[in-house]
């Protein structure tokens, strides 16, 4: 499922990763490598297994198969790994009863790679002051604080599970811009899950689509752009001709027929209509279509 030929030691490596809850298999044997210096988007429907996969990487859940993070088994070596791995699960998990400066002091005591000075510098220019109690901060301010805390950890892997849930568009954009400009380096790897795919598309180097516990696409964004083509075609004769090239997806949108092709030369499709590269959300919808696995029950 991957088009990556990894020559450097991967940051995360999974082979045959399986997870069962109460006898029901949730992850069906995932195989993937995540190299350093990349920004990964892990995209999937509700319940597809994203958080379970992240939890396996963070050593929060034990799985069958193998998973290695920085060469270590995260379940067995969680404490050691957490020196080099930072994690945002949701924006509400900071200790609400503390003041901002107390949180920073606590973190510098418990985390060897946390820099209080860095955290403070990330808050400069925001409305958050060291004396403020966390419970008095708005959701957006808590997200900023959370990001400042995480960016002040000198980690090799940063895992963000729906980090901007509940935030308005301005905060969400600021959050990702900050992350890109102030945190990313060639040595760091970022893994993000979100349902707002279009908002992170600009920063991703790679994507993984997960459907019902299986990876159905794992690819560098450059390859996605080369491989997939979207065609808008209105003329019925041209539609029929285009269909002969076996689109992976077709829908009618505002009276126009939109098709998505996988690996078909653009020069072949050009005569039929208008071509573009599908957005990640269009590609996601196209590839997530289930082949009548859940037919409507008869009335
Ligand atoms: N502790 C658990 N016990 C039982 N079932 C679980 C547990 N954790 C997750 N599941 C089930 O595993 C499946 C995958 O859940 P997971 O949270 O990994 O999905 P997700 O892709 O992160 O979904 P979402 O986008 O809704 O957060 C779901 O069907 C969920 O109900």
mmCIF file with all atom_site columns, N, CA and C in Angstrom, residues 51-90:
data_model
loop_
_atom_site.group_PDB
_atom_site.id
_atom_site.type_symbol
_atom_site.label_atom_id
_atom_site.label_alt_id
_atom_site.label_comp_id
_atom_site.label_asym_id
_atom_site.label_entity_id
_atom_site.label_seq_id
_atom_site.pdbx_PDB_ins_code
_atom_site.Cartn_x
_atom_site.Cartn_y
_atom_site.Cartn_z
_atom_site.occupancy
_atom_site.B_iso_or_equiv
_atom_site.pdbx_formal_charge
_atom_site.auth_seq_id
_atom_site.auth_comp_id
_atom_site.auth_asym_id
_atom_site.auth_atom_id
_atom_site.pdbx_PDB_model_num
ATOM 1   N N  . UNK A 1 51 ? -7.689 6.737  15.954 1.00 0.00 ? 51 UNK A N  1
ATOM 2   C CA . UNK A 1 51 ? -7.216 6.916  17.332 1.00 0.00 ? 51 UNK A CA 1
ATOM 3   C C  . UNK A 1 51 ? -6.583 5.634  17.856 1.00 0.00 ? 51 UNK A C  1
ATOM 4   N N  . UNK A 1 52 ? -7.143 4.502  17.484 1.00 0.00 ? 52 UNK A N  1
ATOM 5   C CA . UNK A 1 52 ? -6.564 3.226  17.933 1.00 0.00 ? 52 UNK A CA 1
ATOM 6   C C  . UNK A 1 52 ? -5.139 3.088  17.376 1.00 0.00 ? 52 UNK A C  1
ATOM 7   N N  . UNK A 1 53 ? -4.944 3.478  16.108 1.00 0.00 ? 53 UNK A N  1
ATOM 8   C CA . UNK A 1 53 ? -3.602 3.411  15.514 1.00 0.00 ? 53 UNK A CA 1
ATOM 9   C C  . UNK A 1 53 ? -2.643 4.354  16.250 1.00 0.00 ? 53 UNK A C  1
ATOM 10  N N  . UNK A 1 54 ? -3.115 5.569  16.515 1.00 0.00 ? 54 UNK A N  1
ATOM 11  C CA . UNK A 1 54 ? -2.265 6.523  17.247 1.00 0.00 ? 54 UNK A CA 1
ATOM 12  C C  . UNK A 1 54 ? -1.960 5.993  18.651 1.00 0.00 ? 54 UNK A C  1
ATOM 13  N N  . UNK A 1 55 ? -2.970 5.435  19.296 1.00 0.00 ? 55 UNK A N  1
ATOM 14  C CA . UNK A 1 55 ? -2.751 4.902  20.641 1.00 0.00 ? 55 UNK A CA 1
ATOM 15  C C  . UNK A 1 55 ? -1.723 3.772  20.642 1.00 0.00 ? 55 UNK A C  1
ATOM 16  N N  . UNK A 1 56 ? -1.719 2.984  19.564 1.00 0.00 ? 56 UNK A N  1
ATOM 17  C CA . UNK A 1 56 ? -0.712 1.917  19.450 1.00 0.00 ? 56 UNK A CA 1
ATOM 18  C C  . UNK A 1 56 ? 0.683  2.538  19.363 1.00 0.00 ? 56 UNK A C  1
ATOM 19  N N  . UNK A 1 57 ? 0.810  3.631  18.607 1.00 0.00 ? 57 UNK A N  1
ATOM 20  C CA . UNK A 1 57 ? 2.112  4.307  18.483 1.00 0.00 ? 57 UNK A CA 1
ATOM 21  C C  . UNK A 1 57 ? 2.564  4.920  19.794 1.00 0.00 ? 57 UNK A C  1
ATOM 22  N N  . UNK A 1 58 ? 1.593  5.360  20.585 1.00 0.00 ? 58 UNK A N  1
ATOM 23  C CA . UNK A 1 58 ? 1.910  6.051  21.836 1.00 0.00 ? 58 UNK A CA 1
ATOM 24  C C  . UNK A 1 58 ? 2.035  5.081  23.009 1.00 0.00 ? 58 UNK A C  1
ATOM 25  N N  . UNK A 1 59 ? 1.905  3.803  22.721 1.00 0.00 ? 59 UNK A N  1
ATOM 26  C CA . UNK A 1 59 ? 2.021  2.798  23.783 1.00 0.00 ? 59 UNK A CA 1
ATOM 27  C C  . UNK A 1 59 ? 0.833  2.816  24.726 1.00 0.00 ? 59 UNK A C  1
ATOM 28  N N  . UNK A 1 60 ? -0.296 3.357  24.275 1.00 0.00 ? 60 UNK A N  1
ATOM 29  C CA . UNK A 1 60 ? -1.473 3.427  25.147 1.00 0.00 ? 60 UNK A CA 1
ATOM 30  C C  . UNK A 1 60 ? -2.356 2.199  25.008 1.00 0.00 ? 60 UNK A C  1
ATOM 31  N N  . UNK A 1 61 ? -2.090 1.412  23.971 1.00 0.00 ? 61 UNK A N  1
ATOM 32  C CA . UNK A 1 61 ? -2.849 0.184  23.802 1.00 0.00 ? 61 UNK A CA 1
ATOM 33  C C  . UNK A 1 61 ? -1.924 -0.902 23.258 1.00 0.00 ? 61 UNK A C  1
ATOM 34  N N  . UNK A 1 62 ? -2.155 -2.114 23.690 1.00 0.00 ? 62 UNK A N  1
ATOM 35  C CA . UNK A 1 62 ? -1.311 -3.237 23.265 1.00 0.00 ? 62 UNK A CA 1
ATOM 36  C C  . UNK A 1 62 ? -1.957 -3.905 22.051 1.00 0.00 ? 62 UNK A C  1
ATOM 37  N N  . UNK A 1 63 ? -1.147 -4.209 21.041 1.00 0.00 ? 63 UNK A N  1
ATOM 38  C CA . UNK A 1 63 ? -1.691 -4.762 19.799 1.00 0.00 ? 63 UNK A CA 1
ATOM 39  C C  . UNK A 1 63 ? -0.960 -6.038 19.430 1.00 0.00 ? 63 UNK A C  1
ATOM 40  N N  . UNK A 1 64 ? -1.567 -6.789 18.501 1.00 0.00 ? 64 UNK A N  1
ATOM 41  C CA . UNK A 1 64 ? -0.844 -7.904 17.878 1.00 0.00 ? 64 UNK A CA 1
ATOM 42  C C  . UNK A 1 64 ? -0.040 -7.352 16.714 1.00 0.00 ? 64 UNK A C  1
ATOM 43  N N  . UNK A 1 65 ? 0.943  -8.131 16.268 1.00 0.00 ? 65 UNK A N  1
ATOM 44  C CA . UNK A 1 65 ? 1.832  -7.647 15.214 1.00 0.00 ? 65 UNK A CA 1
ATOM 45  C C  . UNK A 1 65 ? 2.943  -6.827 15.851 1.00 0.00 ? 65 UNK A C  1
ATOM 46  N N  . UNK A 1 66 ? 3.668  -6.072 15.033 1.00 0.00 ? 66 UNK A N  1
ATOM 47  C CA . UNK A 1 66 ? 4.725  -5.244 15.635 1.00 0.00 ? 66 UNK A CA 1
ATOM 48  C C  . UNK A 1 66 ? 4.520  -3.783 15.302 1.00 0.00 ? 66 UNK A C  1
ATOM 49  N N  . UNK A 1 67 ? 4.877  -2.952 16.269 1.00 0.00 ? 67 UNK A N  1
ATOM 50  C CA . UNK A 1 67 ? 4.963  -1.514 16.028 1.00 0.00 ? 67 UNK A CA 1
ATOM 51  C C  . UNK A 1 67 ? 6.207  -1.011 16.751 1.00 0.00 ? 67 UNK A C  1
ATOM 52  N N  . UNK A 1 68 ? 6.987  -0.202 16.044 1.00 0.00 ? 68 UNK A N  1
ATOM 53  C CA . UNK A 1 68 ? 8.196  0.382  16.615 1.00 0.00 ? 68 UNK A CA 1
ATOM 54  C C  . UNK A 1 68 ? 8.151  1.885  16.406 1.00 0.00 ? 68 UNK A C  1
ATOM 55  N N  . UNK A 1 69 ? 8.460  2.615  17.464 1.00 0.00 ? 69 UNK A N  1
ATOM 56  C CA . UNK A 1 69 ? 8.556  4.073  17.366 1.00 0.00 ? 69 UNK A CA 1
ATOM 57  C C  . UNK A 1 69 ? 9.968  4.423  17.801 1.00 0.00 ? 69 UNK A C  1
ATOM 58  N N  . UNK A 1 70 ? 10.709 5.107  16.941 1.00 0.00 ? 70 UNK A N  1
ATOM 59  C CA . UNK A 1 70 ? 12.129 5.391  17.184 1.00 0.00 ? 70 UNK A CA 1
ATOM 60  C C  . UNK A 1 70 ? 12.860 4.100  17.564 1.00 0.00 ? 70 UNK A C  1
ATOM 61  N N  . UNK A 1 71 ? 12.458 3.022  16.918 1.00 0.00 ? 71 UNK A N  1
ATOM 62  C CA . UNK A 1 71 ? 13.124 1.736  17.112 1.00 0.00 ? 71 UNK A CA 1
ATOM 63  C C  . UNK A 1 71 ? 12.693 0.971  18.348 1.00 0.00 ? 71 UNK A C  1
ATOM 64  N N  . UNK A 1 72 ? 11.790 1.539  19.143 1.00 0.00 ? 72 UNK A N  1
ATOM 65  C CA . UNK A 1 72 ? 11.395 0.885  20.405 1.00 0.00 ? 72 UNK A CA 1
ATOM 66  C C  . UNK A 1 72 ? 9.935  0.423  20.342 1.00 0.00 ? 72 UNK A C  1
ATOM 67  N N  . UNK A 1 73 ? 9.631  -0.553 21.172 1.00 0.00 ? 73 UNK A N  1
ATOM 68  C CA . UNK A 1 73 ? 8.248  -0.996 21.332 1.00 0.00 ? 73 UNK A CA 1
ATOM 69  C C  . UNK A 1 73 ? 7.545  -0.001 22.254 1.00 0.00 ? 73 UNK A C  1
ATOM 70  N N  . UNK A 1 74 ? 6.583  0.772  21.730 1.00 0.00 ? 74 UNK A N  1
ATOM 71  C CA . UNK A 1 74 ? 6.002  1.847  22.562 1.00 0.00 ? 74 UNK A CA 1
ATOM 72  C C  . UNK A 1 74 ? 5.262  1.343  23.796 1.00 0.00 ? 74 UNK A C  1
ATOM 73  N N  . UNK A 1 75 ? 4.692  0.143  23.714 1.00 0.00 ? 75 UNK A N  1
ATOM 74  C CA . UNK A 1 75 ? 3.940  -0.368 24.869 1.00 0.00 ? 75 UNK A CA 1
ATOM 75  C C  . UNK A 1 75 ? 4.896  -0.736 26.001 1.00 0.00 ? 75 UNK A C  1
ATOM 76  N N  . UNK A 1 76 ? 6.054  -1.330 25.628 1.00 0.00 ? 76 UNK A N  1
ATOM 77  C CA . UNK A 1 76 ? 7.023  -1.757 26.642 1.00 0.00 ? 76 UNK A CA 1
ATOM 78  C C  . UNK A 1 76 ? 7.891  -0.593 27.136 1.00 0.00 ? 76 UNK A C  1
ATOM 79  N N  . UNK A 1 77 ? 8.128  0.403  26.274 1.00 0.00 ? 77 UNK A N  1
ATOM 80  C CA . UNK A 1 77 ? 9.091  1.466  26.599 1.00 0.00 ? 77 UNK A CA 1
ATOM 81  C C  . UNK A 1 77 ? 8.437  2.844  26.613 1.00 0.00 ? 77 UNK A C  1
ATOM 82  N N  . UNK A 1 78 ? 7.193  2.872  27.050 1.00 0.00 ? 78 UNK A N  1
ATOM 83  C CA . UNK A 1 78 ? 6.431  4.112  26.936 1.00 0.00 ? 78 UNK A CA 1
ATOM 84  C C  . UNK A 1 78 ? 7.117  5.303  27.622 1.00 0.00 ? 78 UNK A C  1
ATOM 85  N N  . UNK A 1 79 ? 7.563  5.110  28.855 1.00 0.00 ? 79 UNK A N  1
ATOM 86  C CA . UNK A 1 79 ? 8.125  6.228  29.619 1.00 0.00 ? 79 UNK A CA 1
ATOM 87  C C  . UNK A 1 79 ? 9.341  6.799  28.897 1.00 0.00 ? 79 UNK A C  1
ATOM 88  N N  . UNK A 1 80 ? 10.203 5.915  28.420 1.00 0.00 ? 80 UNK A N  1
ATOM 89  C CA . UNK A 1 80 ? 11.412 6.380  27.733 1.00 0.00 ? 80 UNK A CA 1
ATOM 90  C C  . UNK A 1 80 ? 11.052 7.100  26.423 1.00 0.00 ? 80 UNK A C  1
ATOM 91  N N  . UNK A 1 81 ? 10.106 6.502  25.691 1.00 0.00 ? 81 UNK A N  1
ATOM 92  C CA . UNK A 1 81 ? 9.741  7.089  24.399 1.00 0.00 ? 81 UNK A CA 1
ATOM 93  C C  . UNK A 1 81 ? 9.122  8.474  24.533 1.00 0.00 ? 81 UNK A C  1
ATOM 94  N N  . UNK A 1 82 ? 8.381  8.675  25.617 1.00 0.00 ? 82 UNK A N  1
ATOM 95  C CA . UNK A 1 82 ? 7.673  9.935  25.775 1.00 0.00 ? 82 UNK A CA 1
ATOM 96  C C  . UNK A 1 82 ? 8.620  11.132 25.914 1.00 0.00 ? 82 UNK A C  1
ATOM 97  N N  . UNK A 1 83 ? 9.910  10.854 26.120 1.00 0.00 ? 83 UNK A N  1
ATOM 98  C CA . UNK A 1 83 ? 10.886 11.954 26.110 1.00 0.00 ? 83 UNK A CA 1
ATOM 99  C C  . UNK A 1 83 ? 11.019 12.529 24.704 1.00 0.00 ? 83 UNK A C  1
ATOM 100 N N  . UNK A 1 84 ? 10.729 11.706 23.709 1.00 0.00 ? 84 UNK A N  1
ATOM 101 C CA . UNK A 1 84 ? 10.891 12.144 22.320 1.00 0.00 ? 84 UNK A CA 1
ATOM 102 C C  . UNK A 1 84 ? 9.612  12.186 21.507 1.00 0.00 ? 84 UNK A C  1
ATOM 103 N N  . UNK A 1 85 ? 8.499  11.944 22.210 1.00 0.00 ? 85 UNK A N  1
ATOM 104 C CA . UNK A 1 85 ? 7.215  11.952 21.518 1.00 0.00 ? 85 UNK A CA 1
ATOM 105 C C  . UNK A 1 85 ? 6.279  12.907 22.256 1.00 0.00 ? 85 UNK A C  1
ATOM 106 N N  . UNK A 1 86 ? 5.637  13.802 21.527 1.00 0.00 ? 86 UNK A N  1
ATOM 107 C CA . UNK A 1 86 ? 4.658  14.702 22.151 1.00 0.00 ? 86 UNK A CA 1
ATOM 108 C C  . UNK A 1 86 ? 3.302  14.426 21.514 1.00 0.00 ? 86 UNK A C  1
ATOM 109 N N  . UNK A 1 87 ? 2.242  14.773 22.249 1.00 0.00 ? 87 UNK A N  1
ATOM 110 C CA . UNK A 1 87 ? 0.922  14.298 21.871 1.00 0.00 ? 87 UNK A CA 1
ATOM 111 C C  . UNK A 1 87 ? -0.153 15.308 22.283 1.00 0.00 ? 87 UNK A C  1
ATOM 112 N N  . UNK A 1 88 ? -1.036 15.642 21.349 1.00 0.00 ? 88 UNK A N  1
ATOM 113 C CA . UNK A 1 88 ? -2.239 16.404 21.727 1.00 0.00 ? 88 UNK A CA 1
ATOM 114 C C  . UNK A 1 88 ? -3.444 15.549 21.370 1.00 0.00 ? 88 UNK A C  1
ATOM 115 N N  . UNK A 1 89 ? -4.232 15.189 22.377 1.00 0.00 ? 89 UNK A N  1
ATOM 116 C CA . UNK A 1 89 ? -5.389 14.355 22.071 1.00 0.00 ? 89 UNK A CA 1
ATOM 117 C C  . UNK A 1 89 ? -6.621 15.221 21.835 1.00 0.00 ? 89 UNK A C  1
ATOM 118 N N  . UNK A 1 90 ? -6.925 16.082 22.752 1.00 0.00 ? 90 UNK A N  1
ATOM 119 C CA . UNK A 1 90 ? -7.964 17.070 22.475 1.00 0.00 ? 90 UNK A CA 1
ATOM 120 C C  . UNK A 1 90 ? -7.634 18.286 23.318 1.00 0.00 ? 90 UNK A C  1
#
